[in-house]
Coordinates of C-alpha atoms in Angstrom, one line a residue:
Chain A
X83 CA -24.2 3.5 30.7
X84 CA -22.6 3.0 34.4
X85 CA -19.2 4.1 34.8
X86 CA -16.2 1.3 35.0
X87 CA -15.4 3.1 38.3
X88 CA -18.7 2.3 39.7
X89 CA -17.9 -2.0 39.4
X90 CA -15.1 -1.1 41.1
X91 CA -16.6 0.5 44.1
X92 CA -19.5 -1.7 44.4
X93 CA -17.0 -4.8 44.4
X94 CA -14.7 -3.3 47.2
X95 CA -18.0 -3.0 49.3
X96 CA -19.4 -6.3 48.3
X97 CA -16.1 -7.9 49.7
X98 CA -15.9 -5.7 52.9
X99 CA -19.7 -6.2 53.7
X100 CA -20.0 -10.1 52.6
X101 CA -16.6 -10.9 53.9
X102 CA -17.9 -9.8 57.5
X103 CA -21.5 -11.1 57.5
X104 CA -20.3 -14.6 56.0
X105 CA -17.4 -15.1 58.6
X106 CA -18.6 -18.0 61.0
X107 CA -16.1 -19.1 63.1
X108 CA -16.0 -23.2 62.6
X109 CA -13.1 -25.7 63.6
X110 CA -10.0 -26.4 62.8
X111 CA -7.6 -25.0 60.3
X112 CA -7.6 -26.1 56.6
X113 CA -6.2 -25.0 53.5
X114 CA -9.0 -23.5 51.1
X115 CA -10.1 -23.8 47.6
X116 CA -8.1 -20.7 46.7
X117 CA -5.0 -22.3 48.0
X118 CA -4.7 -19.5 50.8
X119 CA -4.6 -20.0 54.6
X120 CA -8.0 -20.5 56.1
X121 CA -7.5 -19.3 59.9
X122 CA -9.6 -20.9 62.7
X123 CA -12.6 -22.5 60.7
X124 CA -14.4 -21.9 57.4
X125 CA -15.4 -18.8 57.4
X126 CA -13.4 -17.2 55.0
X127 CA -14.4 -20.2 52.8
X128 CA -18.0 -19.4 53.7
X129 CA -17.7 -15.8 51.7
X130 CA -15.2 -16.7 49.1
X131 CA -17.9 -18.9 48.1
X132 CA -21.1 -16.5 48.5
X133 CA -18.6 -13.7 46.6
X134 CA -17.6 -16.9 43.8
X135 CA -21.2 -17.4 43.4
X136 CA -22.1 -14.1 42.5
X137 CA -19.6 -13.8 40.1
X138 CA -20.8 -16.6 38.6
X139 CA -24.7 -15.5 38.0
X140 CA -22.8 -12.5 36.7
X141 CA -20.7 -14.3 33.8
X142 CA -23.7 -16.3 32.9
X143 CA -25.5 -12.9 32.4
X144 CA -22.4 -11.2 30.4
X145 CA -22.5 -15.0 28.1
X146 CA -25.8 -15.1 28.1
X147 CA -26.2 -11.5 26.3
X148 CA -23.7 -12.5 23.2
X149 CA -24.8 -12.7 20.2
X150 CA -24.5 -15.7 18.4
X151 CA -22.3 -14.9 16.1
X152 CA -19.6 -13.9 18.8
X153 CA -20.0 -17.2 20.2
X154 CA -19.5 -19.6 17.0
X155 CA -15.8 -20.4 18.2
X156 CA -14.2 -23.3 17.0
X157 CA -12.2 -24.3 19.6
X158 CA -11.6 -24.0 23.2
X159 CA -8.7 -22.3 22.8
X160 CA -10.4 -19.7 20.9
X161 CA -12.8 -19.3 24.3
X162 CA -10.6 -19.1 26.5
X163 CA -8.8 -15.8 24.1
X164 CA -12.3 -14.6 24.0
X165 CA -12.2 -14.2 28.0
X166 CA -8.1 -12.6 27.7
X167 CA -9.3 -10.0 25.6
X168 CA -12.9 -9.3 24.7
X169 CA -14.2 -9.9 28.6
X170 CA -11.7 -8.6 30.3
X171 CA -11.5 -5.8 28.0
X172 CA -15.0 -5.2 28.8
X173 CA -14.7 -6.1 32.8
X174 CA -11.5 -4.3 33.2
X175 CA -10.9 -1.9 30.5
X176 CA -7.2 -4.4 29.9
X177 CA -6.5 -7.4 28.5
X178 CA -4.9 -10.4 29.9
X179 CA -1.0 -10.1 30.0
X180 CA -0.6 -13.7 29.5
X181 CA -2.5 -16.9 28.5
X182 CA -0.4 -20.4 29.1
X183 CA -2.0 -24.0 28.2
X184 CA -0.4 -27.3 29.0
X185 CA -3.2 -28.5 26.4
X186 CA -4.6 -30.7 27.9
X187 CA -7.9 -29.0 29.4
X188 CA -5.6 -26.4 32.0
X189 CA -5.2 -22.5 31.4
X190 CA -3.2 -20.3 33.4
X191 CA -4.2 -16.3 32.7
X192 CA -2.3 -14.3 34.4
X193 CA -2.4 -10.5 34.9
X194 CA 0.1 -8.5 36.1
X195 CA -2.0 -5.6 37.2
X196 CA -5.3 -6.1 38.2
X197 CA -7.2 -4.1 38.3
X198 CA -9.1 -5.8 41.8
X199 CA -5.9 -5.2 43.5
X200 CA -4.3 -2.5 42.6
X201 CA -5.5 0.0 44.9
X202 CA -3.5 -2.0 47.3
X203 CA -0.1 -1.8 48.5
X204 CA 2.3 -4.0 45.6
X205 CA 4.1 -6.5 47.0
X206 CA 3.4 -9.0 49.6
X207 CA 2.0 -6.6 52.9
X208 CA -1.8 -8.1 51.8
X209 CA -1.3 -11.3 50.2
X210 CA -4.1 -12.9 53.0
X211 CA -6.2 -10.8 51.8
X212 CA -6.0 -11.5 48.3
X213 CA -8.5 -13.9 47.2
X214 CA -11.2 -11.9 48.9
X215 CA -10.6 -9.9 46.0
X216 CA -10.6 -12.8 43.2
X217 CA -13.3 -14.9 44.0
X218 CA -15.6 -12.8 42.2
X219 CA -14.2 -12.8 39.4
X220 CA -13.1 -16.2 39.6
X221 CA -17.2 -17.0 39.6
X222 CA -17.0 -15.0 36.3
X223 CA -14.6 -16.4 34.2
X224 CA -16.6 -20.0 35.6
X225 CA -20.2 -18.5 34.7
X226 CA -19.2 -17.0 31.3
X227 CA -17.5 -20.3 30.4
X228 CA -20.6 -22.2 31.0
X229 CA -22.8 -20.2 28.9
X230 CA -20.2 -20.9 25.8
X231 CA -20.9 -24.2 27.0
X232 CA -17.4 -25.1 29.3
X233 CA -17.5 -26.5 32.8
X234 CA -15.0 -25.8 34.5
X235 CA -13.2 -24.9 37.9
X236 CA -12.0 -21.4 38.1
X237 CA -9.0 -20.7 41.2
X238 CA -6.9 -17.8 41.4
X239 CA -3.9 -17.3 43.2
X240 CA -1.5 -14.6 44.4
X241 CA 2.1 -14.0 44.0
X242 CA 3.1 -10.5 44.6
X243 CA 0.3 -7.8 44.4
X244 CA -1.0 -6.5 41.9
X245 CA -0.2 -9.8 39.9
X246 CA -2.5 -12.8 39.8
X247 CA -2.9 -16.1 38.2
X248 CA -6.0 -17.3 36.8
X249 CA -5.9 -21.2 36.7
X250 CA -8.8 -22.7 34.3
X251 CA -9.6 -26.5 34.7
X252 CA -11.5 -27.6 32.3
X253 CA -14.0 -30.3 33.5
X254 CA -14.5 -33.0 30.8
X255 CA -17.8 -34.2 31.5
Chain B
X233 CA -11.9 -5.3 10.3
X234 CA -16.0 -6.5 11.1
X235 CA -14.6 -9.0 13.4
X236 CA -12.4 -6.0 15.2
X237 CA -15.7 -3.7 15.2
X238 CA -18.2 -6.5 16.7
X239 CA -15.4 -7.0 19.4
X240 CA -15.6 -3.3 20.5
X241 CA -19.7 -2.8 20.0
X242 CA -19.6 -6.0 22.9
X243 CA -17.3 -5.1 25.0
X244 CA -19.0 -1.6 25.9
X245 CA -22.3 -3.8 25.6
X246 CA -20.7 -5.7 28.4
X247 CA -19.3 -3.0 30.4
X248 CA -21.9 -1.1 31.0
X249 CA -24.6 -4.4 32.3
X250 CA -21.9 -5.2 34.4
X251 CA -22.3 -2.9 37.2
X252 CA -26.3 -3.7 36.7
X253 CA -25.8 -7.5 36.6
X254 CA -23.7 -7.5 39.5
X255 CA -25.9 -5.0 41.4
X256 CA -29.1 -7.5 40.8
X257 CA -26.5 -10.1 42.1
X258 CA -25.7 -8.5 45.5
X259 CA -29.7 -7.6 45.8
X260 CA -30.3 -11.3 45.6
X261 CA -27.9 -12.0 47.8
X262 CA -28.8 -9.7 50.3
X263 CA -32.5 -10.8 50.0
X264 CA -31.0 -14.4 51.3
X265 CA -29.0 -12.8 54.0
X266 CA -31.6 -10.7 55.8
X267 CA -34.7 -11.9 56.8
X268 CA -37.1 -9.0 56.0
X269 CA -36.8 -6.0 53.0
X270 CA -36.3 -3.6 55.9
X271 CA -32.7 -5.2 56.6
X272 CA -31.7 -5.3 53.1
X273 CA -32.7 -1.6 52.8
X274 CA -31.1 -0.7 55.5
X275 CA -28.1 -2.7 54.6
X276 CA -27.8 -0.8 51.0
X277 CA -28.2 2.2 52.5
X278 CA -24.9 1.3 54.8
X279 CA -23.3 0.2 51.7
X280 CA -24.0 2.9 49.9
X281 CA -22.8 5.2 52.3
X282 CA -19.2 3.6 52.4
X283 CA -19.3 3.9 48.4
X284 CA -19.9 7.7 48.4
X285 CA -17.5 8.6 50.9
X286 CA -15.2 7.3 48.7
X287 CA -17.1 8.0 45.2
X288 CA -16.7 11.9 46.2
X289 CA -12.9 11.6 45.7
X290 CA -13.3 10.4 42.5
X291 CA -15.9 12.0 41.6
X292 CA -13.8 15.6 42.5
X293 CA -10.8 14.8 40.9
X294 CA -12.6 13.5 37.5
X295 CA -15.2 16.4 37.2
X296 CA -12.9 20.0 38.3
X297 CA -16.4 21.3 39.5
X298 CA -15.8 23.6 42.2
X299 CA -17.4 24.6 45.6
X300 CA -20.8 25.1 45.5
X301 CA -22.3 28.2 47.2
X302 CA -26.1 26.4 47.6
X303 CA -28.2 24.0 47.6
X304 CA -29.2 24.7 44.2
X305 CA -26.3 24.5 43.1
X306 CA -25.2 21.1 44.8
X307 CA -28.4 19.9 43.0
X308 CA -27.5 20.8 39.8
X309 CA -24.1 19.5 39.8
X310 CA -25.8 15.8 41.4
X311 CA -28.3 15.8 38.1
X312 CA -25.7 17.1 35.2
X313 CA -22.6 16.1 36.3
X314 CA -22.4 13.3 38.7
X315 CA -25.6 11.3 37.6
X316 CA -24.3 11.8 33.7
X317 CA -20.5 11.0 34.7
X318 CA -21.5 7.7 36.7
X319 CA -25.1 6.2 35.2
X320 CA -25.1 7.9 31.9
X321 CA -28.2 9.9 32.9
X322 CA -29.4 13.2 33.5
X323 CA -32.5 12.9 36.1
X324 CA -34.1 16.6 35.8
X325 CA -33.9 18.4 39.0
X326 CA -37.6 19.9 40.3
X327 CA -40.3 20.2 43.6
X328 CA -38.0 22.7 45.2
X329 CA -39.7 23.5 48.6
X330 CA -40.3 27.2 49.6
X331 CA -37.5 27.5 51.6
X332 CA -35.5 26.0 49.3
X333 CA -34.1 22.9 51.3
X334 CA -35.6 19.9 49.5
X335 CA -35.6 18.9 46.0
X336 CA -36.6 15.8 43.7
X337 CA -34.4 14.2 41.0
X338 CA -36.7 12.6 38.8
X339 CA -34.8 9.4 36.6
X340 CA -36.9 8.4 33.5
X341 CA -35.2 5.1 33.6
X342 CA -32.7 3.6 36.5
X343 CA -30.5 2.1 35.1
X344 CA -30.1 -0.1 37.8
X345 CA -33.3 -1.7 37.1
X346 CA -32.6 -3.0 33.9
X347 CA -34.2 -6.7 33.4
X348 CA -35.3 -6.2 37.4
X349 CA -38.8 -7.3 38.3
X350 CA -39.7 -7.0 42.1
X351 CA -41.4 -10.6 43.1
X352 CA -44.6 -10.4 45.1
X353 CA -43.3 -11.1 48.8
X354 CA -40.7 -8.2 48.7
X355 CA -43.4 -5.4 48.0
X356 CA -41.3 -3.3 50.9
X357 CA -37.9 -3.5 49.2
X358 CA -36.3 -0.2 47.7
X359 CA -34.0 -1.9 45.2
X360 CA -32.0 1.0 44.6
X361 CA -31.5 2.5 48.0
X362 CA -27.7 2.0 47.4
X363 CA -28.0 5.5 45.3
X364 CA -29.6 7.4 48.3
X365 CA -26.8 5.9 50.4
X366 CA -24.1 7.0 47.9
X367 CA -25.5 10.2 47.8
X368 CA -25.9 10.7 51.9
X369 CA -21.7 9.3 52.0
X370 CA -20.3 11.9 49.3
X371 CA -22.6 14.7 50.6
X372 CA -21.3 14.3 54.1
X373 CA -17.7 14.4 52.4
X374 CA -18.1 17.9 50.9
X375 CA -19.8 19.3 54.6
X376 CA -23.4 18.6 53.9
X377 CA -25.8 16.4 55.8
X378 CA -28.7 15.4 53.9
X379 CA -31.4 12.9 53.7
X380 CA -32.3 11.0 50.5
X381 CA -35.0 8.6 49.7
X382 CA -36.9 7.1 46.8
X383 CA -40.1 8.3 47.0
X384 CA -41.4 6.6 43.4
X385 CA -40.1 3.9 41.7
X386 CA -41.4 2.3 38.4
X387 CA -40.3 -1.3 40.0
X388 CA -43.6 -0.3 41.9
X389 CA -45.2 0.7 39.0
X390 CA -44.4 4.2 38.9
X391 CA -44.6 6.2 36.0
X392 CA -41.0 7.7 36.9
X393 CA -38.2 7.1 39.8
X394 CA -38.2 10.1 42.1
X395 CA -35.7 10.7 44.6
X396 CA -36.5 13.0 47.6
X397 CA -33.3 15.0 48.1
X398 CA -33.5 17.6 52.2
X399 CA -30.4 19.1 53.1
X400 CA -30.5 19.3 57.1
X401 CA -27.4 21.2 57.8
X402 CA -23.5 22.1 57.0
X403 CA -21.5 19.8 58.7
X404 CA -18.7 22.6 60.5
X405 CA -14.4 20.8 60.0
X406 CA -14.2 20.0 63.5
X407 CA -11.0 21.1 64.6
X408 CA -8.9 19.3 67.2
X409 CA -8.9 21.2 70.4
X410 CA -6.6 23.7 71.2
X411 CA -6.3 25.3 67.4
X412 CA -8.6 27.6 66.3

């Protein structure tokens, strides 16, 4: 069975090696989906997107592998514990420090160490370079969701390294 | 208590197709990227490489093995220690050439080709070329320059997954000029 080290590895090359092929310069400065600053054109948006999609087909894997009793929740707030503990339990060896809910469809998870970023200095000296580094798993959290039957959008955001904010919309259909 | 017990038997389910899944995910992508197989391979290769320069470290300070005095050795320690410690297998070790410079690990099953089935029009790719990559980076780390390369692969309808292992020569510390 592959090593937890080994997901962390491949993902810091996946971001370092899709980060650089998917940066084409475009025009104009905007503000991106993950709420950071996207510098002279799209192209950060360009791999946050290719990395968010990956993670994605990922989670829909990890859902799609459950049995069935695991996924006879009752609610959606049962889900979204599922993805706290079990998955990130199974993703990153921790659970979620914190799960908030304005109940009403949005879900802040937060973690205060993650695991993603923690190889990086704490504090604020890479905060651009943050969602580079969440957009994967952002695409997770959004894939696994879907196979428990969810749509949703998944953004993350960034403090203070090594803590993050996972913000859960849930899409009513 | 059952409901505590499933939740453990599927996390450890889950961790260990993670690195799989997400491997078959960055294949897939990679296929999109680049336009022919010999791009992608090369590509896994380069990412491989930046994974075992770093993997080594890890590796090191996880297993306490010490310096290896030959290639023999280095091979053993690849098959029982490293290939247990990081896939959860132990490829057997055999083909040593006469001069004892080349070797073949030989993986029953990859792991990394769980649920992977190679489509028709990418009959040149080596899926799993990260692995000789990996293996190049962390050799280079510990003073060895060597050459790896999948020479069968059951995604091609091997019976087994063999890995050519040639060590071409110690890498010498290169020390700044003026010390000696």
């Amino acid at each position: 069975m592959a090593d937890a080290a080994l997901f962390e590895f491949l993902h810091t090359e996946m971001v370092a090696e899709l980060g650089a092929h998917h940066s084409d310069p475009g025009p104009g400065v905007s503000a991106g989906v993950w709420g950071e600053k996207v510098g002279s054109g799209g192209g950060q948006k360009m791999s946050l997107s290719v990395l968010e999609g990956m993670g994605f087909r990922v989670g829909q894997a990890l859902g799609e592998r459950l049995p069935q009793e695991t996924l006879a929740f009752r609610e959606e707030l049962d889900i979204l514990k599922f993805l706290c503990r079990d998955l990130w339990v199974a993703v990153f060896q921790k659970q979620m420090d914190s799960l908030r809910t304005n109940h009403q469809g949005t879900y802040v998870l937060q973690d205060n160490s993650f695991p993603l970023l923690i190889r990086m200095a704490s504090g604020l000296q890479y905060l651009e370079e943050a969602p580079k580094f969440l957009a994967f798993t952002c695409g997770l959290l959004r894939g696994t969701l879907c196979i428990l039957g969810i749509k949703s959008l998944v953004t993350a955001s960034v403090a203070s390294l090594p803590t993050c904010k996972f913000q859960v919309v849930i899409q009513k259909t | 208590m059952s409901r505590q017990a499933n939740r453990g038997t599927e996390s450890k389910k889950m961790s260990s197709e993670l690195f799989t899944l997400t491997y078959g995910a960055l294949v897939t992508q990679l296929c999109k990227d680049y336009e022919n197989d010999e791009d992608v391979n090369k590509q896994l290769d380069k990412m491989g490489y930046n994974i075992g320069v770093r993997l080594i470290e890890d590796f090191l300070a996880r297993s306490n093995v010490g310096r290896c005095h030959d290639f023999r050795e280095t091979a053993d320690v690849i098959a029982k220690v490293a290939f247990k410690m990081y896939l959860g297998i132990t490829p057997s070790v055999t083909n040593w050439s006469p001069a004892g410079d080349e070797f073949s690990l030989i993986l029953e099953n990859n792991p990394l080709v769980d649920f992977v089935e190679l489509p028709d029009n990418h009959s040149s790719l080596i899926y799993s070329n990260l692995l000789c990559g990996v293996l190049r980076g962390a050799l280079e780390m510990v003073q060895m320059a060597v050459e790896a390369k999948f020479v069968q692969d059951t995604l091609k309808g091997d019976g087994v997954t063999e890995i050519r292992m040639r060590f071409i020569r110690r890498i010498e510390d290169n020390l700044p000029a003026g010390e000696e």
